[in-house]
Coordinates of N, CA and C in Angstrom, one line a residue:
M1 N 0.8 -1.2 0.0 CA 0.0 0.0 0.0 C 0.9 1.3 0.0
R2 N 1.9 1.3 0.8 CA 2.7 2.5 1.0 C 3.5 2.8 -0.3
F3 N 4.2 1.7 -0.8 CA 5.2 2.0 -1.8 C 4.7 1.7 -3.3
V4 N 3.6 1.0 -3.4 CA 3.2 0.6 -4.7 C 1.8 1.1 -5.0
L5 N 0.8 0.7 -4.2 CA -0.6 1.0 -4.6 C -1.0 2.5 -4.4
N6 N -0.6 3.1 -3.3 CA -0.9 4.5 -3.1 C -0.2 5.4 -4.2
P7 N 1.1 5.2 -4.5 CA 1.6 6.0 -5.6 C 1.0 5.8 -6.9
L8 N 0.6 4.5 -7.2 CA -0.1 4.2 -8.4 C -1.4 4.9 -8.5
M9 N -2.2 4.8 -7.5 CA -3.5 5.4 -7.5 C -3.4 6.9 -7.5
D10 N -2.3 7.5 -6.9 CA -2.1 8.9 -7.0 C -2.0 9.4 -8.4
Y11 N -1.4 8.6 -9.3 CA -1.1 9.0 -10.7 C -2.5 9.0 -11.4
Y12 N -3.4 8.1 -11.1 CA -4.6 8.0 -11.9 C -5.8 8.8 -11.3
A13 N -5.7 9.0 -10.0 CA -6.9 9.6 -9.3 C -6.6 10.6 -8.2
R14 N -7.6 11.5 -8.0 CA -7.6 12.4 -6.9 C -8.6 11.8 -5.9
R15 N -8.2 11.3 -4.8 CA -9.0 10.6 -3.9 C -9.4 11.4 -2.7
R16 N -10.6 11.2 -2.2 CA -11.1 11.9 -1.0 C -12.0 10.9 -0.2
A17 N -12.2 11.2 1.0 CA -13.1 10.4 1.8 C -13.9 11.3 2.7
T18 N -15.2 10.9 2.9 CA -16.1 11.6 3.8 C -16.7 10.6 4.8
G19 N -17.0 11.2 6.0 CA -17.6 10.3 7.0 C -16.7 9.5 7.8
R20 N -15.4 9.8 7.7 CA -14.4 9.0 8.5 C -14.6 9.2 10.0
E21 N -15.2 10.4 10.4 CA -15.4 10.6 11.8 C -16.4 9.6 12.4
K22 N -17.3 9.1 11.5 CA -18.3 8.1 12.0 C -17.7 6.8 12.4
I23 N -16.5 6.5 11.9 CA -15.9 5.2 12.3 C -14.6 5.4 13.1
A24 N -14.3 6.6 13.5 CA -13.0 7.0 14.1 C -12.9 6.2 15.4
A25 N -14.0 6.1 16.2 CA -13.9 5.4 17.5 C -14.5 4.0 17.5
L26 N -14.8 3.5 16.3 CA -15.4 2.2 16.1 C -14.4 1.1 16.5
K27 N -14.9 0.1 17.3 CA -14.1 -1.0 17.7 C -14.6 -2.2 16.9
G28 N -13.6 -3.0 16.4 CA -13.9 -4.2 15.6 C -14.2 -5.4 16.5
P29 N -14.6 -6.5 15.9 CA -14.7 -6.6 14.5 C -16.0 -6.0 14.0
V30 N -16.0 -5.5 12.7 CA -17.2 -5.0 12.1 C -17.2 -5.6 10.6
I31 N -18.4 -5.5 10.0 CA -18.5 -5.9 8.6 C -18.6 -4.6 7.8
L32 N -17.7 -4.5 6.8 CA -17.7 -3.3 5.9 C -18.3 -3.8 4.6
V33 N -19.3 -3.1 4.2 CA -20.0 -3.4 2.9 C -20.0 -2.2 2.0
A34 N -19.6 -2.5 0.8 CA -19.4 -1.4 -0.2 C -20.0 -1.8 -1.6
N35 N -20.5 -0.8 -2.3 CA -20.9 -1.0 -3.7 C -19.7 -1.4 -4.5
H36 N -19.9 -2.0 -5.6 CA -18.7 -2.5 -6.4 C -18.9 -2.2 -7.9
A37 N -17.9 -1.4 -8.4 CA -18.0 -1.1 -9.8 C -16.6 -1.3 -10.5
S38 N -15.6 -1.6 -9.7 CA -14.2 -1.7 -10.3 C -13.3 -2.5 -9.4
H39 N -12.3 -3.1 -10.0 CA -11.2 -3.8 -9.2 C -10.5 -2.7 -8.4
M40 N -10.6 -1.5 -8.7 CA -9.9 -0.4 -8.0 C -10.6 -0.1 -6.7
D41 N -11.8 -0.6 -6.5 CA -12.5 -0.3 -5.2 C -11.8 -0.8 -4.0
T42 N -11.2 -2.0 -4.0 CA -10.6 -2.5 -2.8 C -9.4 -1.7 -2.3
P43 N -8.4 -1.4 -3.2 CA -7.3 -0.6 -2.7 C -7.7 0.8 -2.3
V44 N -8.7 1.4 -2.9 CA -9.2 2.7 -2.6 C -9.8 2.7 -1.2
I45 N -10.6 1.7 -0.9 CA -11.3 1.6 0.4 C -10.3 1.3 1.5
L46 N -9.4 0.4 1.2 CA -8.4 0.0 2.3 C -7.5 1.3 2.6
S47 N -7.2 2.0 1.6 CA -6.4 3.2 1.8 C -7.1 4.3 2.7
A48 N -8.5 4.3 2.5 CA -9.3 5.3 3.2 C -9.6 4.9 4.6
L49 N -9.5 3.7 4.9 CA -9.8 3.2 6.3 C -8.7 3.7 7.3
P50 N -9.1 4.0 8.5 CA -8.1 4.3 9.5 C -7.2 3.1 9.7
K51 N -6.0 3.3 10.0 CA -5.0 2.2 10.0 C -5.4 1.2 11.1
R52 N -6.0 1.6 12.1 CA -6.4 0.7 13.2 C -7.3 -0.4 12.7
L53 N -8.2 0.0 11.8 CA -9.2 -0.9 11.2 C -8.6 -1.7 10.0
R54 N -7.8 -0.9 9.2 CA -7.3 -1.5 8.0 C -6.3 -2.7 8.3
K55 N -5.5 -2.6 9.3 CA -4.5 -3.7 9.6 C -5.2 -4.9 10.1
K56 N -6.4 -4.9 10.4 CA -7.2 -6.1 10.9 C -8.4 -6.3 10.0
T57 N -8.2 -6.0 8.7 CA -9.3 -6.2 7.8 C -9.0 -7.3 6.7
V58 N -9.9 -8.2 6.5 CA -9.7 -9.2 5.4 C -10.8 -8.9 4.4
V59 N -10.4 -9.1 3.1 CA -11.3 -8.8 2.0 C -11.9 -10.1 1.4
A60 N -13.2 -10.2 1.3 CA -13.9 -11.3 0.7 C -13.8 -11.2 -0.8
A61 N -13.2 -12.2 -1.4 CA -13.0 -12.2 -2.9 C -13.7 -13.4 -3.5
A62 N -14.3 -13.2 -4.7 CA -15.1 -14.3 -5.3 C -14.2 -15.5 -5.6
A63 N -14.6 -16.6 -5.0 CA -13.8 -17.9 -5.2 C -13.8 -18.3 -6.7
D64 N -14.9 -18.1 -7.4 CA -15.0 -18.5 -8.8 C -14.2 -17.6 -9.8
Y65 N -13.8 -16.5 -9.3 CA -13.1 -15.5 -10.1 C -11.6 -15.4 -9.8
F66 N -11.3 -15.2 -8.5 CA -9.9 -14.9 -8.1 C -9.2 -16.2 -7.7
Y67 N -9.9 -17.3 -7.4 CA -9.3 -18.4 -6.8 C -9.3 -19.6 -7.7
R68 N -9.6 -19.4 -9.0 CA -9.5 -20.5 -10.0 C -8.1 -20.8 -10.4
N69 N -7.2 -19.8 -10.3 CA -5.8 -20.0 -10.6 C -5.0 -19.8 -9.4
R70 N -4.1 -20.7 -9.1 CA -3.3 -20.7 -7.8 C -2.4 -19.5 -7.7
L71 N -1.8 -19.1 -8.9 CA -0.9 -17.9 -8.8 C -1.7 -16.6 -8.6
V72 N -2.9 -16.4 -9.3 CA -3.7 -15.3 -9.0 C -4.2 -15.3 -7.6
A73 N -4.6 -16.4 -7.1 CA -5.1 -16.5 -5.7 C -4.1 -16.1 -4.7
S74 N -2.8 -16.5 -5.0 CA -1.7 -16.2 -4.0 C -1.4 -14.7 -4.1
L75 N -1.5 -14.1 -5.3 CA -1.2 -12.7 -5.4 C -2.2 -11.8 -4.7
V76 N -3.5 -12.1 -5.0 CA -4.5 -11.2 -4.3 C -4.6 -11.5 -2.8
S77 N -4.3 -12.7 -2.4 CA -4.3 -13.0 -1.0 C -3.1 -12.2 -0.3
L78 N -2.0 -12.2 -1.0 CA -0.8 -11.5 -0.4 C -1.0 -10.0 -0.4
I79 N -1.5 -9.4 -1.5 CA -1.5 -8.0 -1.7 C -2.7 -7.4 -0.9
F80 N -3.9 -8.0 -1.0 CA -5.1 -7.4 -0.4 C -5.6 -8.1 0.8
N81 N -4.9 -9.2 1.3 CA -5.4 -10.0 2.4 C -6.8 -10.5 2.2
T82 N -7.0 -11.2 1.1 CA -8.3 -11.7 0.7 C -8.5 -13.1 1.3
T83 N -9.8 -13.4 1.3 CA -10.2 -14.8 1.6 C -11.3 -15.2 0.6
P84 N -11.4 -16.4 0.2 CA -12.5 -16.7 -0.8 C -13.9 -16.7 -0.2
I85 N -14.8 -16.4 -1.1 CA -16.2 -16.4 -0.7 C -17.0 -17.0 -1.9
D86 N -18.0 -17.8 -1.6 CA -18.8 -18.4 -2.6 C -20.0 -17.5 -2.9
R87 N -20.1 -17.1 -4.1 CA -21.2 -16.1 -4.5 C -22.5 -16.8 -4.7
Q88 N -22.6 -18.1 -4.6 CA -23.9 -18.8 -4.8 C -24.7 -18.6 -3.5
G89 N -26.0 -18.7 -3.7 CA -26.9 -18.7 -2.5 C -27.0 -17.3 -1.8
G90 N -26.9 -16.3 -2.5 CA -27.0 -14.9 -1.9 C -25.7 -14.5 -1.3
G91 N -24.6 -15.0 -1.7 CA -23.3 -14.6 -1.2 C -22.9 -15.3 0.0
M92 N -23.6 -16.4 0.4 CA -23.2 -17.2 1.5 C -23.5 -18.6 1.3
S93 N -22.8 -19.5 1.8 CA -23.0 -20.9 1.6 C -22.5 -21.7 2.8
K94 N -22.7 -23.0 2.8 CA -22.2 -23.9 3.8 C -20.6 -23.9 3.8
N95 N -20.0 -23.4 2.7 CA -18.6 -23.4 2.6 C -18.0 -22.1 3.2
G96 N -18.9 -21.3 3.8 CA -18.4 -20.0 4.3 C -18.1 -20.0 5.8
R97 N -17.9 -21.1 6.4 CA -17.7 -21.2 7.8 C -16.3 -20.5 8.2
H98 N -15.4 -20.5 7.2 CA -14.1 -19.8 7.5 C -14.3 -18.3 7.8
L99 N -15.4 -17.7 7.3 CA -15.7 -16.3 7.6 C -16.1 -16.2 9.0
D100 N -16.9 -17.1 9.5 CA -17.2 -17.1 10.9 C -16.0 -17.2 11.8
K101 N -15.1 -18.0 11.4 CA -13.9 -18.1 12.2 C -13.1 -16.8 12.2
L102 N -13.0 -16.2 11.1 CA -12.2 -14.9 11.0 C -12.9 -13.9 11.9
L103 N -14.2 -13.8 11.8 CA -14.9 -12.8 12.6 C -14.7 -13.1 14.1
D104 N -14.8 -14.4 14.5 CA -14.6 -14.8 15.9 C -13.2 -14.4 16.4
Q105 N -12.2 -14.4 15.4 CA -10.9 -14.1 15.8 C -10.6 -12.6 15.8
G106 N -11.6 -11.8 15.6 CA -11.5 -10.3 15.7 C -11.2 -9.6 14.4
W107 N -11.3 -10.3 13.2 CA -11.0 -9.7 11.9 C -12.2 -8.9 11.5
N108 N -12.0 -7.7 10.9 CA -13.0 -7.0 10.2 C -13.1 -7.7 8.8
L109 N -14.3 -7.6 8.2 CA -14.5 -8.3 6.9 C -15.1 -7.2 5.9
L110 N -14.4 -7.1 4.8 CA -14.9 -6.2 3.7 C -15.6 -7.1 2.7
L111 N -16.9 -6.8 2.5 CA -17.7 -7.5 1.5 C -18.3 -6.6 0.5
Y112 N -18.5 -7.2 -0.7 CA -19.3 -6.5 -1.8 C -20.6 -7.2 -1.9
P113 N -21.7 -6.8 -1.2 CA -22.9 -7.6 -1.2 C -23.7 -7.6 -2.5
E114 N -23.3 -6.9 -3.5 CA -24.0 -7.0 -4.8 C -23.5 -8.3 -5.5
G115 N -22.4 -8.8 -5.1 CA -21.9 -10.1 -5.6 C -21.1 -10.0 -6.9
T116 N -21.1 -8.8 -7.5 CA -20.3 -8.6 -8.7 C -20.2 -7.2 -9.0
R117 N -19.3 -6.8 -9.9 CA -19.1 -5.4 -10.3 C -20.3 -4.9 -11.1
S118 N -20.8 -3.7 -10.9 CA -21.8 -3.1 -11.6 C -21.4 -2.8 -13.0
R119 N -22.2 -3.2 -14.0 CA -21.8 -2.9 -15.4 C -22.4 -1.5 -15.9
T120 N -23.3 -0.9 -15.1 CA -23.9 0.3 -15.4 C -23.4 1.5 -14.6
G121 N -22.6 1.2 -13.6 CA -22.1 2.2 -12.7 C -23.1 2.5 -11.5
L122 N -24.3 2.0 -11.6 CA -25.3 2.2 -10.6 C -25.3 1.0 -9.6
P123 N -25.6 1.2 -8.3 CA -25.6 0.1 -7.4 C -26.6 -1.0 -7.8
G124 N -26.2 -2.2 -7.6 CA -27.2 -3.3 -7.9 C -27.9 -3.7 -6.6
R125 N -28.6 -4.9 -6.7 CA -29.4 -5.4 -5.6 C -28.4 -6.0 -4.5
V126 N -28.6 -5.6 -3.3 CA -27.8 -6.1 -2.2 C -28.3 -7.5 -1.8
R127 N -27.4 -8.4 -1.7 CA -27.7 -9.8 -1.4 C -27.6 -9.9 0.1
R128 N -28.0 -11.1 0.6 CA -28.3 -11.2 2.1 C -27.1 -11.7 2.9
G129 N -26.0 -12.1 2.3 CA -24.8 -12.7 3.0 C -24.3 -11.8 4.1
A130 N -24.1 -10.5 3.9 CA -23.5 -9.6 4.9 C -24.5 -9.5 6.1
A131 N -25.7 -9.3 5.8 CA -26.7 -9.2 6.8 C -26.8 -10.4 7.7
V132 N -26.7 -11.6 7.1 CA -26.8 -12.8 7.8 C -25.6 -12.9 8.8
L133 N -24.4 -12.6 8.3 CA -23.2 -12.6 9.1 C -23.3 -11.6 10.3
A134 N -23.8 -10.4 10.0 CA -23.9 -9.4 11.0 C -24.9 -9.9 12.1
A135 N -26.0 -10.5 11.7 CA -27.0 -10.9 12.7 C -26.5 -12.1 13.5
E136 N -25.8 -13.0 12.8 CA -25.3 -14.2 13.6 C -24.2 -13.9 14.6
H137 N -23.4 -12.9 14.2 CA -22.3 -12.5 15.1 C -22.5 -11.2 15.9
D138 N -23.7 -10.7 15.7 CA -24.1 -9.4 16.4 C -23.1 -8.3 16.2
L139 N -22.7 -8.1 14.9 CA -21.7 -7.1 14.6 C -22.3 -6.0 13.8
K140 N -21.8 -4.8 13.9 CA -22.2 -3.6 13.2 C -21.8 -3.7 11.7
I141 N -22.6 -3.2 10.9 CA -22.3 -3.0 9.5 C -21.9 -1.6 9.2
V142 N -20.8 -1.4 8.5 CA -20.4 0.0 8.1 C -20.6 0.0 6.6
P143 N -21.7 0.8 6.1 CA -21.9 0.9 4.7 C -20.9 1.9 4.1
I144 N -20.4 1.6 2.9 CA -19.4 2.4 2.2 C -19.9 2.6 0.7
R145 N -19.8 3.9 0.3 CA -20.2 4.2 -1.1 C -19.0 4.7 -1.8
V146 N -18.6 4.0 -2.9 CA -17.5 4.5 -3.7 C -17.9 5.0 -5.0
T147 N -17.5 6.2 -5.4 CA -17.8 6.7 -6.7 C -16.5 7.1 -7.5
G148 N -16.5 7.0 -8.8 CA -15.4 7.4 -9.6 C -14.5 6.3 -10.1
T149 N -14.5 5.1 -9.4 CA -13.6 4.1 -9.7 C -13.9 3.4 -11.1
R150 N -15.2 3.4 -11.4 CA -15.6 2.7 -12.7 C -15.1 3.5 -13.9
E151 N -15.0 4.9 -13.7 CA -14.5 5.7 -14.8 C -13.0 5.5 -15.0
A152 N -12.3 5.3 -13.8 CA -10.9 5.1 -13.9 C -10.5 3.7 -14.3
M153 N -11.3 2.7 -13.9 CA -10.9 1.3 -14.3 C -12.2 0.5 -14.4
P154 N -12.9 0.6 -15.5 CA -14.2 -0.1 -15.7 C -14.0 -1.6 -15.8
P155 N -15.1 -2.3 -15.6 CA -15.0 -3.8 -15.8 C -14.5 -4.1 -17.2
G156 N -13.6 -5.1 -17.3 CA -13.0 -5.5 -18.5 C -11.7 -4.9 -18.8
R157 N -11.3 -3.9 -18.0 CA -10.0 -3.2 -18.2 C -9.1 -3.7 -17.2
L158 N -7.8 -4.0 -17.6 CA -6.8 -4.6 -16.7 C -6.0 -3.6 -16.0
W159 N -6.1 -2.3 -16.4 CA -5.2 -1.3 -15.8 C -6.0 0.0 -15.8
P160 N -5.8 0.9 -14.8 CA -6.5 2.2 -14.7 C -6.1 3.1 -15.9
K161 N -6.9 4.1 -16.1 CA -6.6 5.0 -17.2 C -6.8 6.4 -16.7
R162 N -6.2 7.4 -17.3 CA -6.4 8.8 -16.9 C -7.4 9.4 -17.9
L163 N -8.0 10.5 -17.4 CA -8.9 11.2 -18.3 C -8.2 11.8 -19.5
R164 N -8.9 11.7 -20.6 CA -8.3 12.3 -21.9 C -8.7 13.7 -22.0
A165 N -7.8 14.6 -21.7 CA -8.1 16.0 -21.8 C -6.9 16.8 -22.2
A166 N -7.0 17.7 -23.2 CA -5.9 18.5 -23.7 C -5.6 19.6 -22.7
P167 N -4.3 20.0 -22.6 CA -3.1 19.3 -23.2 C -2.6 18.1 -22.5
V168 N -2.9 18.0 -21.2 CA -2.4 16.9 -20.4 C -3.5 16.1 -19.8
P169 N -3.5 14.8 -19.9 CA -4.5 14.0 -19.2 C -4.6 14.2 -17.7
K170 N -5.9 14.3 -17.2 CA -6.1 14.6 -15.8 C -6.5 13.4 -15.1
R171 N -6.5 13.5 -13.8 CA -6.8 12.4 -12.9 C -8.3 12.3 -12.6
H172 N -8.8 11.1 -12.4 CA -10.2 10.9 -12.1 C -10.5 11.4 -10.6
R173 N -11.7 11.8 -10.4 CA -12.1 12.1 -9.0 C -12.7 10.8 -8.4
I174 N -12.2 10.4 -7.3 CA -12.7 9.2 -6.6 C -13.1 9.6 -5.2
T175 N -14.3 9.2 -4.7 CA -14.8 9.5 -3.4 C -15.2 8.2 -2.7
V176 N -14.7 8.1 -1.4 CA -15.2 7.0 -0.5 C -16.0 7.7 0.6
S177 N -17.3 7.3 0.7 CA -18.1 7.8 1.7 C -18.5 6.8 2.7
F178 N -18.2 7.0 4.0 CA -18.5 6.1 5.1 C -19.9 6.5 5.7
G179 N -20.8 5.6 5.9 CA -22.1 5.8 6.5 C -22.0 5.5 8.0
E180 N -23.1 5.9 8.6 CA -23.2 5.6 10.0 C -23.3 4.0 10.2
P181 N -22.5 3.5 11.2 CA -22.6 2.1 11.4 C -24.0 1.6 11.8
I182 N -24.4 0.5 11.2 CA -25.7 0.0 11.4 C -25.7 -1.2 12.4
T183 N -26.5 -1.1 13.5 CA -26.6 -2.2 14.4 C -27.7 -3.1 14.0
P184 N -27.4 -4.4 13.9 CA -28.4 -5.4 13.5 C -29.5 -5.5 14.5
S185 N -30.8 -5.5 14.0 CA -32.0 -5.5 14.9 C -32.6 -6.9 15.0
G186 N -32.0 -7.9 14.2 CA -32.6 -9.2 14.2 C -33.4 -9.4 12.9
D187 N -33.7 -8.4 12.2 CA -34.5 -8.5 11.0 C -33.5 -8.3 9.8
T188 N -33.0 -9.3 9.2 CA -32.0 -9.2 8.1 C -32.6 -8.5 6.9
G189 N -33.9 -8.6 6.7 CA -34.5 -7.9 5.6 C -34.4 -6.4 5.8
E190 N -34.6 -5.9 7.0 CA -34.5 -4.5 7.3 C -33.1 -4.0 7.2
L191 N -32.2 -4.8 7.6 CA -30.8 -4.5 7.5 C -30.3 -4.3 6.0
I192 N -30.8 -5.3 5.2 CA -30.5 -5.2 3.8 C -31.0 -3.9 3.2
Q193 N -32.2 -3.5 3.6 CA -32.9 -2.3 3.0 C -32.1 -1.1 3.4
E194 N -31.6 -1.1 4.6 CA -30.8 0.1 5.1 C -29.5 0.3 4.2
V195 N -28.9 -0.9 4.0 CA -27.6 -0.8 3.2 C -28.0 -0.4 1.7
Q196 N -29.1 -1.0 1.2 CA -29.5 -0.7 -0.2 C -29.8 0.8 -0.3
H197 N -30.5 1.4 0.7 CA -30.9 2.8 0.7 C -29.6 3.6 0.7
F198 N -28.6 3.3 1.5 CA -27.4 4.1 1.5 C -26.7 4.0 0.1
F199 N -26.6 2.9 -0.5 CA -26.0 2.7 -1.8 C -26.7 3.6 -2.8
D200 N -28.0 3.6 -2.7 CA -28.8 4.3 -3.7 C -28.8 5.8 -3.6
E201 N -28.7 6.3 -2.3 CA -28.9 7.7 -2.0 C -27.7 8.5 -1.9
V202 N -26.6 7.9 -1.4 CA -25.4 8.7 -1.2 C -24.7 9.0 -2.5
R203 N -24.4 10.2 -2.8 CA -23.7 10.5 -4.0 C -22.3 11.1 -3.8
G204 N -21.6 10.5 -2.9 CA -20.2 11.0 -2.7 C -20.3 12.1 -1.6
G205 N -19.2 12.9 -1.5 CA -19.1 13.9 -0.5 C -18.2 15.0 -1.0
S206 N -17.7 15.8 -0.1 CA -16.8 16.9 -0.5 C -15.6 17.0 0.5
G207 N -14.5 17.5 0.1 CA -13.4 17.7 1.0 C -12.4 16.6 0.9
P208 N -11.1 17.0 0.6 CA -10.1 16.0 0.5 C -9.7 15.4 1.8
Y209 N -9.0 14.3 1.8 CA -8.6 13.7 3.0 C -7.2 13.4 3.0
R210 N -6.6 13.2 4.2 CA -5.2 13.0 4.3 C -5.0 11.4 4.4
S211 N -4.2 10.9 3.5 CA -3.9 9.5 3.5 C -3.2 9.1 4.8
P212 N -3.5 7.8 5.3 CA -2.7 7.4 6.4 C -1.2 7.4 6.2
Y213 N -0.8 7.5 5.0 CA 0.6 7.5 4.7 C 1.1 8.9 4.4
G214 N 0.3 9.9 4.5 CA 0.7 11.3 4.4 C 0.9 11.7 3.0
R215 N 0.3 11.0 2.0 CA 0.5 11.3 0.6 C -0.5 12.4 0.1
F216 N -1.6 12.7 0.9 CA -2.6 13.6 0.4 C -2.7 14.8 1.3
S217 N -2.9 15.9 0.7 CA -3.1 17.2 1.5 C -4.1 18.0 0.7
R218 N -4.6 19.1 1.3 CA -5.5 19.9 0.6 C -4.9 20.5 -0.7
N219 N -3.7 20.8 -0.7 CA -3.1 21.4 -1.9 C -2.9 20.4 -3.0
R220 N -2.5 19.1 -2.6 CA -2.3 18.1 -3.6 C -3.6 17.7 -4.2
S221 N -4.7 17.7 -3.4 CA -6.0 17.3 -3.9 C -6.5 18.2 -4.9
Q222 N -6.0 19.5 -5.0 CA -6.5 20.5 -5.9 C -5.8 20.4 -7.2
Q223 N -4.7 19.6 -7.3 CA -3.9 19.5 -8.5 C -4.6 18.5 -9.4
S224 N -4.3 18.5 -10.7 CA -4.9 17.5 -11.6 C -3.9 16.4 -11.7

């Protein structure tokens, strides 16, 4: 993150985060749920998380996509601290007991409850897996809305791109918005609706943020 991913994302995007004060005092484990439009979402979210949460966060990655090839599986596991998840059955299955163990051990879990990347840029239907985990473990859900990553690295593209603008290509604007942590009430349907509403209604925020590695400042965020 420090020497490769952050400098790389700096070249392609101007990043900012809103709502970090809502999770500043949050104690884990928690379940982080985000909309999904790009492979760029994961490093952007991890970078925006407070270090205290990030260093104890594991990312759920589609077993049928990232874990078909042993080399790819090893790379994503090493770089992003991923764990496989079965996307069948609403994002949860009998093979997901390893997620229970991780949560019991105090790990935060980052999930993409839509199950796949959006092809339209609009949030898709939230599936039930995250809500079930939250209810079973009595853990708070932190909803996260990411905007701008699809433009920088849309589905089907293997590498980010800069905006084409004369005379010099500019960086994309990417925003990570943290919502109020949601406490499960026992009604998974209601929990799913709250997350869906956040995905549908939040349209990003304003104000640059300082990276945990000190790479961002108000002056830098105003540059192209």
